[in-house]
PDB file of C-alpha atoms in Angstrom:
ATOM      1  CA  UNK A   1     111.609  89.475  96.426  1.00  0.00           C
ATOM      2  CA  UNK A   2     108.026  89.219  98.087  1.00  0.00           C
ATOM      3  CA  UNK A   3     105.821  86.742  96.500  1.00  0.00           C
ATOM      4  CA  UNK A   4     102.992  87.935  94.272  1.00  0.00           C
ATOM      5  CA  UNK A   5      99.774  86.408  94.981  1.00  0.00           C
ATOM      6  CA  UNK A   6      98.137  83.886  93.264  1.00  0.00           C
ATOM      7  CA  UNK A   7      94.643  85.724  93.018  1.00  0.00           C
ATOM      8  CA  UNK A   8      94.905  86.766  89.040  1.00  0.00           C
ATOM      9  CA  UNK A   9      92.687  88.291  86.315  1.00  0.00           C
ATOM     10  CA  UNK A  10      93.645  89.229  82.974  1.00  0.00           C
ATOM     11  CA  UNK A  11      92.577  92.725  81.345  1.00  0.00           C
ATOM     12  CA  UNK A  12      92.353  92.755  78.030  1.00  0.00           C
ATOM     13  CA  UNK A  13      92.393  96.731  76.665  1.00  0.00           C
ATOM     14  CA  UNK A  14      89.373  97.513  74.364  1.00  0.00           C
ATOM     15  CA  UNK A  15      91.824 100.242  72.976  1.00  0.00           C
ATOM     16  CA  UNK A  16      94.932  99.314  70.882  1.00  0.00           C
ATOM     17  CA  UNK A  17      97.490  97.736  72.500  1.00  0.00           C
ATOM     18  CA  UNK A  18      99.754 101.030  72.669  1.00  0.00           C
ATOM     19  CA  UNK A  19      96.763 102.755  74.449  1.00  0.00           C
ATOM     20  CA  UNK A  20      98.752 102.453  77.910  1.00  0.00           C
ATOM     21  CA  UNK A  21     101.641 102.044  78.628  1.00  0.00           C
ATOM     22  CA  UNK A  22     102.506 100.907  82.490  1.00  0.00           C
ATOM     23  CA  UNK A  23     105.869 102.182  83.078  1.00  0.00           C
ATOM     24  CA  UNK A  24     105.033 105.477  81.058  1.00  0.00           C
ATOM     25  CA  UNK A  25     101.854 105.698  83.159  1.00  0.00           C
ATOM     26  CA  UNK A  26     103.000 104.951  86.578  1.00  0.00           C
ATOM     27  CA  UNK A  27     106.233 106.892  86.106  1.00  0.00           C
ATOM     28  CA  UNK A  28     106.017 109.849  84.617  1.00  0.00           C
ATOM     29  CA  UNK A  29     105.795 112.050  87.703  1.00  0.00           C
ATOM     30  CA  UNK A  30     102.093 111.805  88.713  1.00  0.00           C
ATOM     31  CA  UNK A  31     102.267 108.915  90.853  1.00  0.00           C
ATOM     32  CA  UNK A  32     104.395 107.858  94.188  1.00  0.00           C
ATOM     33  CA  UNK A  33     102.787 105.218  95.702  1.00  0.00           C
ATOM     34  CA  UNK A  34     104.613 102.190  93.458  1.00  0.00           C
ATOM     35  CA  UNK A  35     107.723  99.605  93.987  1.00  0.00           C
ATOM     36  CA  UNK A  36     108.793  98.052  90.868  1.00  0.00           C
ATOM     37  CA  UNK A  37     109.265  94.392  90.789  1.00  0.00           C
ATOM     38  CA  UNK A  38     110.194  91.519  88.016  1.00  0.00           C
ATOM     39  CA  UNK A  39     108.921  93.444  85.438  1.00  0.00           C
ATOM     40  CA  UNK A  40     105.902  95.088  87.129  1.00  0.00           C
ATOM     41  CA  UNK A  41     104.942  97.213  89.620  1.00  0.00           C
ATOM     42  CA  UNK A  42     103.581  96.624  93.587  1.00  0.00           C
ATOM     43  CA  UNK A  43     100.845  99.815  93.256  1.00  0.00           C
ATOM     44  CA  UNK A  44      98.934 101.329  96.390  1.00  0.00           C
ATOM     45  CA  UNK A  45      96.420 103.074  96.377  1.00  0.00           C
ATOM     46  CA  UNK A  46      93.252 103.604  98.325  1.00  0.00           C
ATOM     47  CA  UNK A  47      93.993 101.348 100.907  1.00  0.00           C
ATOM     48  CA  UNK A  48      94.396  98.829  98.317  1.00  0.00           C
ATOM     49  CA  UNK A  49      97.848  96.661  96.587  1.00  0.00           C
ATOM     50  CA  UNK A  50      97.819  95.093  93.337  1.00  0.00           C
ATOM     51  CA  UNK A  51     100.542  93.979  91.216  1.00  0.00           C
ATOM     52  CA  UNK A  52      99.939  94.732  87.971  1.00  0.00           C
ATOM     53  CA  UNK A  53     102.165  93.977  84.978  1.00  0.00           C
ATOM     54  CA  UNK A  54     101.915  94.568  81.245  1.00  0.00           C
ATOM     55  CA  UNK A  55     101.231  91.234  79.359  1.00  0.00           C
ATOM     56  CA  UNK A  56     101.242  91.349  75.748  1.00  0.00           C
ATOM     57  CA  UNK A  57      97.842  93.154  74.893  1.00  0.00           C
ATOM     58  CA  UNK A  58      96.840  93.470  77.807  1.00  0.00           C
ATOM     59  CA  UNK A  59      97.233  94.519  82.256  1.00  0.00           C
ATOM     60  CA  UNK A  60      97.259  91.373  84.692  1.00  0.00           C
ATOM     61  CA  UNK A  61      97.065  92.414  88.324  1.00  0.00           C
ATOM     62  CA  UNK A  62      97.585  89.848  90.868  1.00  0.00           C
ATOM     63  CA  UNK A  63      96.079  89.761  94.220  1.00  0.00           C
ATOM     64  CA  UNK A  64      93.083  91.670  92.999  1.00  0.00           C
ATOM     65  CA  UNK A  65      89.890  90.120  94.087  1.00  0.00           C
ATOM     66  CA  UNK A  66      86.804  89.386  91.177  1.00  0.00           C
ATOM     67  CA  UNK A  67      84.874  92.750  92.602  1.00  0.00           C
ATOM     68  CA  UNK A  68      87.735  94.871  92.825  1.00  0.00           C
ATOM     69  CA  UNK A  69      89.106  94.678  89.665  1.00  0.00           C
ATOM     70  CA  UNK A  70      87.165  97.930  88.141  1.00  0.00           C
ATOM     71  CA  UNK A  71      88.770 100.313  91.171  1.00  0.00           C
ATOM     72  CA  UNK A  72      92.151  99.516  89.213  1.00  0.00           C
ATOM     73  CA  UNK A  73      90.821  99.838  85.954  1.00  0.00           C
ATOM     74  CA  UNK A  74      89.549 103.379  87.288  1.00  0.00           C
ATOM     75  CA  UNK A  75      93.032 104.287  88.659  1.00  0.00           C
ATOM     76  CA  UNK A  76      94.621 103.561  85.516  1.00  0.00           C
ATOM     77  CA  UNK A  77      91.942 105.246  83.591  1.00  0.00           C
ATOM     78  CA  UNK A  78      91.012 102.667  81.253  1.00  0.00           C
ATOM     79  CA  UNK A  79      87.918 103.229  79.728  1.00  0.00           C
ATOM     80  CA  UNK A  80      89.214 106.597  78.071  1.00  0.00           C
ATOM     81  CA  UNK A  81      90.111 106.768  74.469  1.00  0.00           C
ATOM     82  CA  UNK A  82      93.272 107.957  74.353  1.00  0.00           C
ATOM     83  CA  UNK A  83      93.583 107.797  70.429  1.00  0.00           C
ATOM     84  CA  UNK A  84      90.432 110.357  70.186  1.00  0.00           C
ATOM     85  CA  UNK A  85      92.829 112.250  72.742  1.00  0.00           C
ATOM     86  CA  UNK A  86      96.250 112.298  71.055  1.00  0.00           C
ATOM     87  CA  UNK A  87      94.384 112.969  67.744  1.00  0.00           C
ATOM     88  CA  UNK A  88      92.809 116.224  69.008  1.00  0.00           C
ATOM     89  CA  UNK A  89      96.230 116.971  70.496  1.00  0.00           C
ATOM     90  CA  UNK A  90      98.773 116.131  67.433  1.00  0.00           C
ATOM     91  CA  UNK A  91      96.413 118.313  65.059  1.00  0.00           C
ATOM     92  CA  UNK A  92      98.688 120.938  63.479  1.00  0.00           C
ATOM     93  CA  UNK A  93     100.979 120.696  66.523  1.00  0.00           C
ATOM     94  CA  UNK A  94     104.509 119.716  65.966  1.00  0.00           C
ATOM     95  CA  UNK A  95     105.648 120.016  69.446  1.00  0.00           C
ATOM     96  CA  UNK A  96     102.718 117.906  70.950  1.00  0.00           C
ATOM     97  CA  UNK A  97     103.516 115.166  68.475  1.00  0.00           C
ATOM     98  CA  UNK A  98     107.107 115.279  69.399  1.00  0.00           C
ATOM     99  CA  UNK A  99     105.853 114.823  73.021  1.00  0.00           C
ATOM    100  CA  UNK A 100     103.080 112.269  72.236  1.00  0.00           C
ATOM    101  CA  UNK A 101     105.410 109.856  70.093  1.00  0.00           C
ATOM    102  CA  UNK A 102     108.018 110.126  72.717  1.00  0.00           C
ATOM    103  CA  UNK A 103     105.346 108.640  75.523  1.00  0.00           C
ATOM    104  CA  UNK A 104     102.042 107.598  73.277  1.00  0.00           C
ATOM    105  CA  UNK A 105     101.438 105.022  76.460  1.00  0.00           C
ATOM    106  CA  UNK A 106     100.789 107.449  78.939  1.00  0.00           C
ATOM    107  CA  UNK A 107      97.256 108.122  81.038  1.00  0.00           C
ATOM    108  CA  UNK A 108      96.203 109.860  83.472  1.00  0.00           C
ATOM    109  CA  UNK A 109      95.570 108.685  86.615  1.00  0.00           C
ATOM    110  CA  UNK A 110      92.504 108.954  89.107  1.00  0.00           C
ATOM    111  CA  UNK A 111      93.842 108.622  92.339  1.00  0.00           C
ATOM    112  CA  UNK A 112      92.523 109.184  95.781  1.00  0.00           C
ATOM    113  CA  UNK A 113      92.204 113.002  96.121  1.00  0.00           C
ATOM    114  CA  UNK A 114      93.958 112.744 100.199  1.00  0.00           C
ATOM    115  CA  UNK A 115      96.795 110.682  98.932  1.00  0.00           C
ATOM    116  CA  UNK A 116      96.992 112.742  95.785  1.00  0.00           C
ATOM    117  CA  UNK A 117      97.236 115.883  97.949  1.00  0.00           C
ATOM    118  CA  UNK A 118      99.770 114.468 100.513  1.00  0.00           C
ATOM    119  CA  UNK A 119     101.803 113.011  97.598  1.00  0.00           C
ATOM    120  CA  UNK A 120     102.468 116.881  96.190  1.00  0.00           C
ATOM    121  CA  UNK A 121     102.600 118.646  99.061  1.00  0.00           C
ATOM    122  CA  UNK A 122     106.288 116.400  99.237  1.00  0.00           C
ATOM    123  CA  UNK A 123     106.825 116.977  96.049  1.00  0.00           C
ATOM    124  CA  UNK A 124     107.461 120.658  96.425  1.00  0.00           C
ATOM    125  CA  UNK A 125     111.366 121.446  95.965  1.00  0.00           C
ATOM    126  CA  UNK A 126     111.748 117.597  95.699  1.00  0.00           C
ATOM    127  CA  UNK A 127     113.242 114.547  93.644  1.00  0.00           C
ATOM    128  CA  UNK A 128     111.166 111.970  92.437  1.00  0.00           C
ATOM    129  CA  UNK A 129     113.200 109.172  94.664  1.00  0.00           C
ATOM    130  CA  UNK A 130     112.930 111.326  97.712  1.00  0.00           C
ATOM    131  CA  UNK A 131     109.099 111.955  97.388  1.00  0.00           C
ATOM    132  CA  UNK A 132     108.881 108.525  97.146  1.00  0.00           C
ATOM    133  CA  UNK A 133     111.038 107.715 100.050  1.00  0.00           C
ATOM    134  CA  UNK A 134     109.267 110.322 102.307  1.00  0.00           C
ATOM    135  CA  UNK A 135     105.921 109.247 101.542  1.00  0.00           C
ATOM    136  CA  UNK A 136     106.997 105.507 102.500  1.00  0.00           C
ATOM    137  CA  UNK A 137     108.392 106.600 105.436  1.00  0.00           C
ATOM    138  CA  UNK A 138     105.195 108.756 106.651  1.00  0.00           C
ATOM    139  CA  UNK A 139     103.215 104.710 105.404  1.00  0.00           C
ATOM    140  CA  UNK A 140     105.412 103.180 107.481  1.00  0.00           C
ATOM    141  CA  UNK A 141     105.011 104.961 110.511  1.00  0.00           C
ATOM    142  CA  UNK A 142     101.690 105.903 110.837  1.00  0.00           C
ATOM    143  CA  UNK A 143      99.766 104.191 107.801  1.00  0.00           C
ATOM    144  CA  UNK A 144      98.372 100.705 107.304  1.00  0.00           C
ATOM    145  CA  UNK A 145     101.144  97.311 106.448  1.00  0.00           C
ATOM    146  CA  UNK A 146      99.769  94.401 104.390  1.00  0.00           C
ATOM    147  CA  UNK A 147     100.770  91.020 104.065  1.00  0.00           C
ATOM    148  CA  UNK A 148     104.425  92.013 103.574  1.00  0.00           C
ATOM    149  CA  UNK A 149     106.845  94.120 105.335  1.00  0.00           C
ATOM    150  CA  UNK A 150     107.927  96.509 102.497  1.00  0.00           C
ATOM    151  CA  UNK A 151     104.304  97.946 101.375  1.00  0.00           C
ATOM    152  CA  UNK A 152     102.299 100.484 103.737  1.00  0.00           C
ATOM    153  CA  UNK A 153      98.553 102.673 102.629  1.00  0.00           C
ATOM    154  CA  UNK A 154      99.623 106.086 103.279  1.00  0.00           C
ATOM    155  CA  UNK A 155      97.770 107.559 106.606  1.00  0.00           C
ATOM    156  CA  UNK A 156      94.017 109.098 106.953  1.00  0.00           C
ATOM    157  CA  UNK A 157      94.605 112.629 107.669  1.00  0.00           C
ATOM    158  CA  UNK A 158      92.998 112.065 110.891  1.00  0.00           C
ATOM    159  CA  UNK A 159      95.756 109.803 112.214  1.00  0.00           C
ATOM    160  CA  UNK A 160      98.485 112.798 110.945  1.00  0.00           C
ATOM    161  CA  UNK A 161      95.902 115.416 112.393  1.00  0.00           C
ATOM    162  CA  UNK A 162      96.429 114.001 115.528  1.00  0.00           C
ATOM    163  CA  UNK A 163     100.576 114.555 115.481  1.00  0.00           C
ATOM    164  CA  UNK A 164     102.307 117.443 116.160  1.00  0.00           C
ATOM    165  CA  UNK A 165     105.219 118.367 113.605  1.00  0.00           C
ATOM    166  CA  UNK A 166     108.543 116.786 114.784  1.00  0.00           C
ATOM    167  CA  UNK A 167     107.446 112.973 114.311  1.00  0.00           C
ATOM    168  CA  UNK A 168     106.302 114.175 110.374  1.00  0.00           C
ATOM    169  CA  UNK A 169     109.870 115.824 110.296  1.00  0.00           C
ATOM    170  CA  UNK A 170     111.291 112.718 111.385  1.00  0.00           C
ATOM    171  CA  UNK A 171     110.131 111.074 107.851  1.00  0.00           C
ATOM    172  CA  UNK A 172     112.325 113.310 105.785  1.00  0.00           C
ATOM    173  CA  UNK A 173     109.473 115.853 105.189  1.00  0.00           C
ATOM    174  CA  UNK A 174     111.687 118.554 106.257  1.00  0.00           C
ATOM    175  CA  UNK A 175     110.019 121.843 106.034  1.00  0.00           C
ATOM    176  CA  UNK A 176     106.807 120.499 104.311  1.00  0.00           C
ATOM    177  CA  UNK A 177     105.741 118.836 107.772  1.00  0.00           C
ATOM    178  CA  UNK A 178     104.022 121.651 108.862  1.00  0.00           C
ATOM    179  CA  UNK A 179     102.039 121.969 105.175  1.00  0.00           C
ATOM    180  CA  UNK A 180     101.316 118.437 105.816  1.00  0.00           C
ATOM    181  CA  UNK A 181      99.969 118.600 108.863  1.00  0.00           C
ATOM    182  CA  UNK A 182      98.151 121.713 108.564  1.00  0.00           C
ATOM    183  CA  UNK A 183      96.617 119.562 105.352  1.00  0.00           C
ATOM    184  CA  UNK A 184      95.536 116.531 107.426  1.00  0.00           C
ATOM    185  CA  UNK A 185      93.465 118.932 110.174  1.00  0.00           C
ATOM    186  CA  UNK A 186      91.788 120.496 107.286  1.00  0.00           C
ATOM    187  CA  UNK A 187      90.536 117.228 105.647  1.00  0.00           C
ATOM    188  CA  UNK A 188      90.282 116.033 108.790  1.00  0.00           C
ATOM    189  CA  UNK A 189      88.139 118.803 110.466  1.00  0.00           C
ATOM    190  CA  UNK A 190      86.102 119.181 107.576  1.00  0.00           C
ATOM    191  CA  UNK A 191      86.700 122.701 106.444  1.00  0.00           C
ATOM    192  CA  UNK A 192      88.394 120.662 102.872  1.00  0.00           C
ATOM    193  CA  UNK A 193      85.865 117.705 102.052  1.00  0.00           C
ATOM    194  CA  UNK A 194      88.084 116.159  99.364  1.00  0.00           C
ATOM    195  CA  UNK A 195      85.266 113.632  98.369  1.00  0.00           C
ATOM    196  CA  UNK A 196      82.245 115.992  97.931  1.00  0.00           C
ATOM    197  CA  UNK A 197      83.692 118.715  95.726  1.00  0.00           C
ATOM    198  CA  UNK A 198      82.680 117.737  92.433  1.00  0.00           C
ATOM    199  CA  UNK A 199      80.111 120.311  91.793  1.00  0.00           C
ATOM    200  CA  UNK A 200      82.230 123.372  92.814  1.00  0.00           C
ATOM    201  CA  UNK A 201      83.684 125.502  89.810  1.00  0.00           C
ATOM    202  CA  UNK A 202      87.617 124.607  88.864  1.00  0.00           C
ATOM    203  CA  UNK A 203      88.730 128.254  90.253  1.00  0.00           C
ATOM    204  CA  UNK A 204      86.724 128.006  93.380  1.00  0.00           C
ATOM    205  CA  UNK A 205      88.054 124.281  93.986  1.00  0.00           C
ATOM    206  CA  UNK A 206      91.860 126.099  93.207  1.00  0.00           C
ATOM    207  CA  UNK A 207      91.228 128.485  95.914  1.00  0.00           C
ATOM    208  CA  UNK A 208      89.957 126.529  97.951  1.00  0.00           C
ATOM    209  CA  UNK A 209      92.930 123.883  98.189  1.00  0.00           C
ATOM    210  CA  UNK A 210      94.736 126.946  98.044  1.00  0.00           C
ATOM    211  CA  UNK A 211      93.954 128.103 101.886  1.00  0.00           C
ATOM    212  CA  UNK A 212      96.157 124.767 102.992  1.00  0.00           C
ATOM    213  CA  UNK A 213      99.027 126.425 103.770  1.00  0.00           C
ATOM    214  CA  UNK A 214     101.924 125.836 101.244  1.00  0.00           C
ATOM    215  CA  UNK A 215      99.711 124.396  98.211  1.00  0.00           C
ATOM    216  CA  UNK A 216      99.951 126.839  95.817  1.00  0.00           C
ATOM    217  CA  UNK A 217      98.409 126.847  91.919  1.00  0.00           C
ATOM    218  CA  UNK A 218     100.971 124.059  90.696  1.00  0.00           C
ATOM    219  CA  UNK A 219     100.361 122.170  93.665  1.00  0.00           C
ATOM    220  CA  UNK A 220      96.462 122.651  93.778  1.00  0.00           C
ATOM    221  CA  UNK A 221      95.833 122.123  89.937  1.00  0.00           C
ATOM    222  CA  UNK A 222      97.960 118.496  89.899  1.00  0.00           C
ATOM    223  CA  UNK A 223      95.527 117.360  92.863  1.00  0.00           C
ATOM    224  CA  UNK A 224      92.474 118.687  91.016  1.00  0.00           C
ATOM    225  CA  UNK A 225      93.710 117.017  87.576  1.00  0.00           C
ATOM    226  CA  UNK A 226      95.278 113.791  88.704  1.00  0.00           C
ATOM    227  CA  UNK A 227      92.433 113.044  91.617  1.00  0.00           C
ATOM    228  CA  UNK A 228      89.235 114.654  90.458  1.00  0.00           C
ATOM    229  CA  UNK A 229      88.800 114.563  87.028  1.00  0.00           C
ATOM    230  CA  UNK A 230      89.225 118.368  86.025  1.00  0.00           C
ATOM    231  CA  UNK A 231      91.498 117.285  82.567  1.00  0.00           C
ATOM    232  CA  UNK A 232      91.109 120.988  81.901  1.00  0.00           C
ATOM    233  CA  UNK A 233      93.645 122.479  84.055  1.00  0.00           C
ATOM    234  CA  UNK A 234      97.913 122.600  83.369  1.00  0.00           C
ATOM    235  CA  UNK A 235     100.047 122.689  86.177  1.00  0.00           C
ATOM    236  CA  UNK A 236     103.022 124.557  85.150  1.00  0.00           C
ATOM    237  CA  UNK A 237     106.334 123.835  87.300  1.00  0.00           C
ATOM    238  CA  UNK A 238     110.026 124.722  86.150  1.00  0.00           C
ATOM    239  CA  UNK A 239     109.809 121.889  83.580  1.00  0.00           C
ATOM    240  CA  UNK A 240     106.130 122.647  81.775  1.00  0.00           C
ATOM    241  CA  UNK A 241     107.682 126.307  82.024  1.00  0.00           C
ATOM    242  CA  UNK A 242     111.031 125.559  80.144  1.00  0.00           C
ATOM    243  CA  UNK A 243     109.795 123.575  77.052  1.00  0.00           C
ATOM    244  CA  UNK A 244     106.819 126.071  76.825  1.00  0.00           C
ATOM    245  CA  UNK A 245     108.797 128.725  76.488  1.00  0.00           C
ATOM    246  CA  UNK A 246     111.660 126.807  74.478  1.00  0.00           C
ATOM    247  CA  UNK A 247     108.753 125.058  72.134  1.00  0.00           C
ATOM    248  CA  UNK A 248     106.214 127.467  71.833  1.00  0.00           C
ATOM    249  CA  UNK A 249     107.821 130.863  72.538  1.00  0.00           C
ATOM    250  CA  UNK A 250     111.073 130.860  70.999  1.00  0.00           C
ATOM    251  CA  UNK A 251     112.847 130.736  73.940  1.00  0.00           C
ATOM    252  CA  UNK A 252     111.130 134.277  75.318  1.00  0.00           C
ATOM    253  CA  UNK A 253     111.038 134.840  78.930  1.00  0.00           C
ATOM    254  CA  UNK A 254     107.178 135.000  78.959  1.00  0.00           C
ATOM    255  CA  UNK A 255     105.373 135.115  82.465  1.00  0.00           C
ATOM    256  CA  UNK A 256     103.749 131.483  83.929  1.00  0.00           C
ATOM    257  CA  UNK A 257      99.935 133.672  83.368  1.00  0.00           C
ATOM    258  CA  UNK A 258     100.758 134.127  79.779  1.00  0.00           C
ATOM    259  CA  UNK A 259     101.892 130.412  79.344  1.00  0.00           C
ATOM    260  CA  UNK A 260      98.240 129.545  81.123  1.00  0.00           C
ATOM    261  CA  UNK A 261      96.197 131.800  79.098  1.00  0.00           C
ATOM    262  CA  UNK A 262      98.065 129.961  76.255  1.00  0.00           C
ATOM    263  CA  UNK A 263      97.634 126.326  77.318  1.00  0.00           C
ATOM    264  CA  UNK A 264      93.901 127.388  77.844  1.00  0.00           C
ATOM    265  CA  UNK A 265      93.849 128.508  74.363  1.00  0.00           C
ATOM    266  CA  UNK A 266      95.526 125.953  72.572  1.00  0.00           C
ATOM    267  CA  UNK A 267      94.254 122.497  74.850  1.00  0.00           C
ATOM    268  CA  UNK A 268      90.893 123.615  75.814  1.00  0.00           C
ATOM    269  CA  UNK A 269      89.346 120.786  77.970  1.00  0.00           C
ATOM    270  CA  UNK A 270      92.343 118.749  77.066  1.00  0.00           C
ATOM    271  CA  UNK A 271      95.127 120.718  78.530  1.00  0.00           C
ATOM    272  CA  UNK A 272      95.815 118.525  81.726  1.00  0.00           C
ATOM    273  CA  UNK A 273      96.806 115.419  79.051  1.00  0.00           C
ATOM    274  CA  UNK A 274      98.823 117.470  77.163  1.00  0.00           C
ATOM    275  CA  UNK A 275     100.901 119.136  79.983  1.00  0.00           C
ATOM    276  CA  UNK A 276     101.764 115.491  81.139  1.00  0.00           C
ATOM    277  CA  UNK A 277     103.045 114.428  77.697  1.00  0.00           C
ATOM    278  CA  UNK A 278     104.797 117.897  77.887  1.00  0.00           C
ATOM    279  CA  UNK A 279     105.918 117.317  81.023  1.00  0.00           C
ATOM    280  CA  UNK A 280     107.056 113.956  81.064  1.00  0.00           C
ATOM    281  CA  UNK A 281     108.742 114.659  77.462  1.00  0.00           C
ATOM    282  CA  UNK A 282     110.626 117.795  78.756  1.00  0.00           C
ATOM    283  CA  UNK A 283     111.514 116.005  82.269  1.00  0.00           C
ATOM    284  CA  UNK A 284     112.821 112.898  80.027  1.00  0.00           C
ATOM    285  CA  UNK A 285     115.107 114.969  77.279  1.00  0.00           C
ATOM    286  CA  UNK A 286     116.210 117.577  80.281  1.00  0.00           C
ATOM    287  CA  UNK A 287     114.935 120.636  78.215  1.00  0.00           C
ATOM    288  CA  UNK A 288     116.030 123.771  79.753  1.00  0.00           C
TER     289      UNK A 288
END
């Protein structure tokens, strides 16, 4: 096992002590970029490792310089109040308190919109273990090591821009290479600015990460709600589809656009918290 370092601060939650939950947060499907390890997790992100580990009350992370401490509190969304959140959610909802009590600890992340978006374009068609595994692999071979030999920062797309499909391919991308790569030249060549979109409308920002060839509306809303902030939007995949029509529909073969004009309805401007309690509830208990 790699040594942690030494470098420590303790975070103690201003919310109750169930607020977050690490191992609900970091794995419940909206993050790759982590390695558990005696009882916490090694967690990349941004060109930056922490450990972090749950400690009572309270996160520690280790190896975290004094000034960087708030960019993890950020990633792990911790100034949220997650009680006002679950409360608005629970209301005269049986199924969303099913799905809250079965995962109360979970938030939602704010991740690095690039990594974010390379992340689920390997997601597509994919395992959790194998997204994982592909994403190290791309790290590995073209992204930057730290002071270990088992954690690598995922690649800018400009150093993937530069590539031609085969050596993506050779990282277990299979056929998402080519959506990865056509990703990469469009951060890279400016035509997507992933860190100046924050003013542009949630349907134009869809379409927009739409014209990256193979991101389609599941893929585009999880960047949009898991990297920039837009808590209103609920990627549906098989799963969210399942236990919304199981939970909510009585088992009715209703189209995905009905089950979004629904989740619009019934969420509002919390629907992207809900759909990852749903999601991570119906993933967890294999509803189908």
């Amino acid at each position: 096992r790699a040594s942690h370092p030494r470098t420590a601060r303790k975070i103690d939650i201003c919310l109750m002590s169930d607020t977050i939950d690490l191992s609900q947060t970091i794995e419940c499907g909206q993050f790759f970029q982590y390695r558990k390890d005696n009882g916490g997790y090694w967690v990349v992100s941004s060109g930056r490792r922490a450990f972090i580990i749950q400690d009572g009350d309270g996160l520690r992370y280790e190896g975290v310089n004094d000034g960087d401490t708030g960019f993890w509190d950020n990633l792990l969304d911790l100034s949220t109040d997650y009680e006002e959140i679950k409360g608005h959610l629970t209301e005269n909802d049986p199924v969303m308190r099913e799905a809250v009590r079965f995962a109360p600890g979970i938030h939602i992340m704010n991740q690095d919109p690039w990594e974010c978006m390379l992340g689920f374009i390997i997601s597509q068609n994919n395992r959790i273990p194998m997204i994982m595994k592909t994403l190290r692999n791309i790290s590995q071979m073209f992204g930057n090591g730290f002071n270990n030999d088992e954690d690598y920062a995922p690649p800018k797309p400009d150093i993937l821009a530069a590539l031609d499909e085969a050596p993506i391919r050779e990282c277990k991308a299979g056929f998402r290479a080519k959506y990865i790569l056509d990703a990469a030249r469009k951060a890279a060549g400016g035509d997507i600015n992933l860190y100046s979109l924050g003013d542009v409308d949630t349907g134009a920002l869809r379409t927009l990460l739409m014209t990256v060839n193979g991101i389609g509306a599941k893929v585009a809303d999880c960047v949009m709600l898991f990297s920039m902030g837009r808590r209103e939007v609920f990627p549906i995949d098989v799963w969210i589809a399942r236990v919304m029509r199981r939970l909510y529909f009585d088992g009715r073969e209703v189209p995905l656009k009905e089950i979004q004009l629904f989740a619009a309805s019934r969420f509002g401007p919390l629907a992207g918290y809900a759909q990852q309690y749903l999601f991570h509830y119906a993933r967890s208990k294999k509803i189908v």
